[in-house]
CSV table of C-alpha atoms and ligand atoms in Angstrom, one decimal:
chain,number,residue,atom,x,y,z
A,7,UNK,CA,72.6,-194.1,309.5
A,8,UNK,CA,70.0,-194.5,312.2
A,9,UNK,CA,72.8,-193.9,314.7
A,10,UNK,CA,72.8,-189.9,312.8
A,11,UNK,CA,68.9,-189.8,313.1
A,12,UNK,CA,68.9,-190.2,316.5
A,13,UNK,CA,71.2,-187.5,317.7
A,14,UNK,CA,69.9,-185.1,315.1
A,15,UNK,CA,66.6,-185.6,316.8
A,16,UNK,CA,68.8,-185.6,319.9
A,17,UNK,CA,70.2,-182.3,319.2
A,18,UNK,CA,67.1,-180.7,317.8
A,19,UNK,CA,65.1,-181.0,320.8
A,20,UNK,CA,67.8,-179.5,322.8
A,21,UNK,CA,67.8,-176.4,320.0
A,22,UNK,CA,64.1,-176.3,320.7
A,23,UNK,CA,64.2,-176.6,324.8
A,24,UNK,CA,66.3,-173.6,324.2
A,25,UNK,CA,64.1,-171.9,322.1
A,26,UNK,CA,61.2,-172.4,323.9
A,27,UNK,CA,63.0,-171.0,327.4
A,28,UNK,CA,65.0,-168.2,326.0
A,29,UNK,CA,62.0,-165.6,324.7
A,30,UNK,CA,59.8,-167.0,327.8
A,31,UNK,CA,62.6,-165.3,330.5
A,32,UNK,CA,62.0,-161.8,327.8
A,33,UNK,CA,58.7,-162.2,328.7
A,34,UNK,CA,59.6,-162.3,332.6
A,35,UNK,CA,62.2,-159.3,331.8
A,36,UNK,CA,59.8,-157.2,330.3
A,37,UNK,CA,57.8,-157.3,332.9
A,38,UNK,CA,60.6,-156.9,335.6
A,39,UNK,CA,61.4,-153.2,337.4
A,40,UNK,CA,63.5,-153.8,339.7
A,41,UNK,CA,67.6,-153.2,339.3
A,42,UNK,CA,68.6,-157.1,340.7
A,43,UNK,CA,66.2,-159.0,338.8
A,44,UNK,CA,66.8,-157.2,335.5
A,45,UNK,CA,70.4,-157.6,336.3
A,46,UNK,CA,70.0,-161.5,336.7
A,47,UNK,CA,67.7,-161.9,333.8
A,48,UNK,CA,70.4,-160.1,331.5
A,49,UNK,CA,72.9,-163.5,333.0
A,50,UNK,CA,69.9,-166.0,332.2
A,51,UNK,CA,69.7,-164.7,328.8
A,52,UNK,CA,72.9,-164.7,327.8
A,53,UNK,CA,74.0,-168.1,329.2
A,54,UNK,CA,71.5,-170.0,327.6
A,55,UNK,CA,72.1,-168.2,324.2
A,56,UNK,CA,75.5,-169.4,324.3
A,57,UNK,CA,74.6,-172.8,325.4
A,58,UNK,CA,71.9,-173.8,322.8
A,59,UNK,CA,73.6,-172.3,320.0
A,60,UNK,CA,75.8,-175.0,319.7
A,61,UNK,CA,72.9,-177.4,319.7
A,62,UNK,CA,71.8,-175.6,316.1
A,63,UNK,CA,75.0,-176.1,314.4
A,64,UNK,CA,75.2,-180.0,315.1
A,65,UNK,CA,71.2,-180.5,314.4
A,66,UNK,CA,72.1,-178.6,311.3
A,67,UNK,CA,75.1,-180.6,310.4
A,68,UNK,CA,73.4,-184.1,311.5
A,69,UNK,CA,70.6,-183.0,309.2
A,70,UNK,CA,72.5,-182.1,306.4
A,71,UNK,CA,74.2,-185.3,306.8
A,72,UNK,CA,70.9,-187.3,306.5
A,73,UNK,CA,69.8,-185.5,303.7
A,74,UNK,CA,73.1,-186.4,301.6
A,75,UNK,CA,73.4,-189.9,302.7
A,76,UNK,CA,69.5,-190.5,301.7
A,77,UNK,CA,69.9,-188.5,298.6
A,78,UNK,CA,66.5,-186.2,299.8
A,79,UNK,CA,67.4,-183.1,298.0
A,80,UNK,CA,64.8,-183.3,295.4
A,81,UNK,CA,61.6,-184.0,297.9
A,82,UNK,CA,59.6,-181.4,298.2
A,83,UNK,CA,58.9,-181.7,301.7
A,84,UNK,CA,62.4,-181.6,302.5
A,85,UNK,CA,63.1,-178.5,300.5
A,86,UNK,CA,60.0,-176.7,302.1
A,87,UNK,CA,61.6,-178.3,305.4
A,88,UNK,CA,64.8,-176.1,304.8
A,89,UNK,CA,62.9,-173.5,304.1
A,90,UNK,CA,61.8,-173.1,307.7
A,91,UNK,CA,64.5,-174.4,309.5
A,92,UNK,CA,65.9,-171.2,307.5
A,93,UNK,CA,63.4,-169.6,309.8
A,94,UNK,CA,64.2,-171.2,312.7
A,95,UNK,CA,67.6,-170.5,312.5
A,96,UNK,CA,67.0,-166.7,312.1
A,97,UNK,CA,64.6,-166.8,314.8
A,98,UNK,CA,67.4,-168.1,316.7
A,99,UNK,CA,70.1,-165.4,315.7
A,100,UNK,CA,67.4,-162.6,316.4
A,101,UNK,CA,66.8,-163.9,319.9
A,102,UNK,CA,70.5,-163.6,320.0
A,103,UNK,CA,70.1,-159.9,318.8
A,104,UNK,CA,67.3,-159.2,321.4
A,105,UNK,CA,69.9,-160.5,324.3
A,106,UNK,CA,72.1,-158.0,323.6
A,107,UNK,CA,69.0,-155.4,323.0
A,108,UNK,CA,68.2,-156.6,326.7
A,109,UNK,CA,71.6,-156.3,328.3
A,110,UNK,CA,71.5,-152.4,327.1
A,111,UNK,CA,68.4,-152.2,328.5
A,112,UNK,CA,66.4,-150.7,325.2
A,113,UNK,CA,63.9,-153.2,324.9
A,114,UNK,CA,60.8,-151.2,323.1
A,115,UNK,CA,58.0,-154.2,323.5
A,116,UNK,CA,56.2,-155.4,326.4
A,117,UNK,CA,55.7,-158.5,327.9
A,118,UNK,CA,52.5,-159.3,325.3
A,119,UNK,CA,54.7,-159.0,322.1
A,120,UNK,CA,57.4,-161.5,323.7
A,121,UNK,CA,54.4,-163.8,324.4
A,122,UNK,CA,53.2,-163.8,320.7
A,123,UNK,CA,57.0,-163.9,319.5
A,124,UNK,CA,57.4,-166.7,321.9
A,125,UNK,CA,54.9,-168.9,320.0
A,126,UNK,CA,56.7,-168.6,316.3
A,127,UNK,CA,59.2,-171.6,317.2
A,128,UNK,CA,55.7,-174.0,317.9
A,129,UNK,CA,54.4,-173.1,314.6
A,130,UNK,CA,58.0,-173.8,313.0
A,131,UNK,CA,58.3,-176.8,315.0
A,132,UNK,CA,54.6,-178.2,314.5
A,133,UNK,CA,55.2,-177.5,310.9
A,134,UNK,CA,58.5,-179.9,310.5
A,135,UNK,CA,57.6,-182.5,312.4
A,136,UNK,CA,54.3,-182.9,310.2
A,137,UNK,CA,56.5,-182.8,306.8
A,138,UNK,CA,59.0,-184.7,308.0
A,139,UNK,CA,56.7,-187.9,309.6
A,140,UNK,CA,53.7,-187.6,307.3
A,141,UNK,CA,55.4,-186.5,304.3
A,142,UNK,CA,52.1,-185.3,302.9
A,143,UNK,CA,54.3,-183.3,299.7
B,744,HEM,C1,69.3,-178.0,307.8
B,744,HEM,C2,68.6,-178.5,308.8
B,744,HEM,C3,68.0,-179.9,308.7
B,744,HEM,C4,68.2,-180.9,307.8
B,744,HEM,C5,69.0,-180.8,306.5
B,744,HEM,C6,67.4,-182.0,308.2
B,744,HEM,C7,67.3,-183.3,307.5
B,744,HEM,C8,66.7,-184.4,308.0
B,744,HEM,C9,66.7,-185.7,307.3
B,744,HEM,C10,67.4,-185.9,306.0
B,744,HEM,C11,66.0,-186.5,308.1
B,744,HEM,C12,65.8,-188.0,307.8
B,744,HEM,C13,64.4,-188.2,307.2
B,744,HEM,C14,64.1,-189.7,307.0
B,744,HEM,O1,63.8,-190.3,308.0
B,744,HEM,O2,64.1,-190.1,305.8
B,744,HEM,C15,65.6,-185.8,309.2
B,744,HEM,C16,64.8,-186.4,310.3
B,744,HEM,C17,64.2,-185.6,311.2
B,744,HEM,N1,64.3,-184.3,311.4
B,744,HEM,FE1,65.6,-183.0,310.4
B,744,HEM,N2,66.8,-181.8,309.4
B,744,HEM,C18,67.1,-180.5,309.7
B,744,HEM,C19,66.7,-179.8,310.8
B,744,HEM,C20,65.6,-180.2,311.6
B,744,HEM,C21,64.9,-179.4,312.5
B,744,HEM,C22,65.1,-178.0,312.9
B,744,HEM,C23,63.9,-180.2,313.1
B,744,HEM,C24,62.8,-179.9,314.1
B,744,HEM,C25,62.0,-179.0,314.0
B,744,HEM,C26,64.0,-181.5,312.5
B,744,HEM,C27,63.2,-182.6,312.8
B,744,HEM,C28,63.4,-183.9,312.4
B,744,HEM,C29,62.7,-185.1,312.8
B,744,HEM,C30,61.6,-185.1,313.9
B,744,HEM,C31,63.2,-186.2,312.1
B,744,HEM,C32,62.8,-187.6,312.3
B,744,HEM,C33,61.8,-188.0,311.2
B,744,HEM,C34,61.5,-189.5,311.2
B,744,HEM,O3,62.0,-190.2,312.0
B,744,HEM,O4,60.7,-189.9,310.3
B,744,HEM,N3,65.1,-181.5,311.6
B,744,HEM,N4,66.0,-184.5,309.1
C-alpha cells in the first residue's frame, strides 16, 4: 500500500534527523569543559534518544510490512538492505550506550572520533537509498 510507503519513508527520515543530530551534540560535549554545559548536553542527549527511538521501531515495522505485502524477501537488494539497516539499528542502540557513557561522564574519545563516527549513518543511508531506488542487484 502506497499509503505504508509513505510513512515508512515518513518515519525513516525522522530515525535519520535523529541520527544525524544525536552523535553531532557528542561532538559538541567532547569538546565542552565547563560543569553547566556538560550538564545540559547530558539533557540534550538523552531526550532525543528517547524521542527518535520510537521513530526506528515504526520504520522498522512499516518496512517489514512492505516487504511482506510485496513478497520482496528473495531480492537480493532487499536482503543486503536488511543487512545494513541491521547496522543502522545497532548504530542506533550504541549511540544509546554512549548517552549513558556520557551522563557518567567517562567518555574516552575526543571530539575527532565523534566526527568520523558521526559520518557512519551517511554511508548507511547513501547505501539504501541507492539499493532501494536503483535496484542495481
Ligand atoms: C527492516 C527495515 C526495513 C524494511 C524491511 C524495509 C522495506 C522496504 C520495502 C519493502 C520498501 C518498498 C520497496 C518498493 O518500492 O518496492 C521500502 C521502501 C523504501 N525504504 Fe525501506 N525498509 C526498511 C528500512 C529502511 C531504512 C532504514 C531506510 C533508509 C535508510 C529505508 C529507505 C526506504 C526508501 C527511501 C524507500 C522508498 C523506495 C522507493 O520509493 O522506490 N528503509 N522499504
Amino acid at each position: 500500500m502506497l499509503w505504508v510507503k509513505a510513512f515508512h519513508i515518513i518515519f525513516m527520515v525522522s530515525w535519520f534527523a535523529g541520527l544525524f543530530y544525536l552523535p553531532r551534540l557528542f561532538v559538541y560535549h567532547a569538546m565542552t569543559d565547563d560543569e553547566a554545559g556538560s550538564e545540559r548536553f547530558k539533557i540534550m542527549e538523552r531526550k532525543l534518544y528517547r524521542f527518535i527511538t520510537p521513530f526506528m521501531i515504526i520504520s522498522v515495522i512499516l518496512g517489514i510490512w512492505l516487504m511482506i505485502e510485496w513478497q520482496l524477501f528473495n531480492t537480493i537488494w532487499m536482503n543486503i538492505k536488511l543487512v545494513l539497516v541491521g547496522f543502522l539499528i545497532a548504530y542506533h542502540f550504541y549511540c544509546g550506550h554512549l548517552v549513558k557513557v556520557f551522563a557518567n561522564d567517562e567518555s574516552r574519545h575526543n571530539h575527532i572520533w565523534y566526527r568520523w563516527f558521526n559520518e557512519f549513518p551517511v554511508l548507511i543511508l547513501t547505501a539504501i537509498v541507492i539499493l532501494v531506488v536503483v535496484r542495481p542487484f
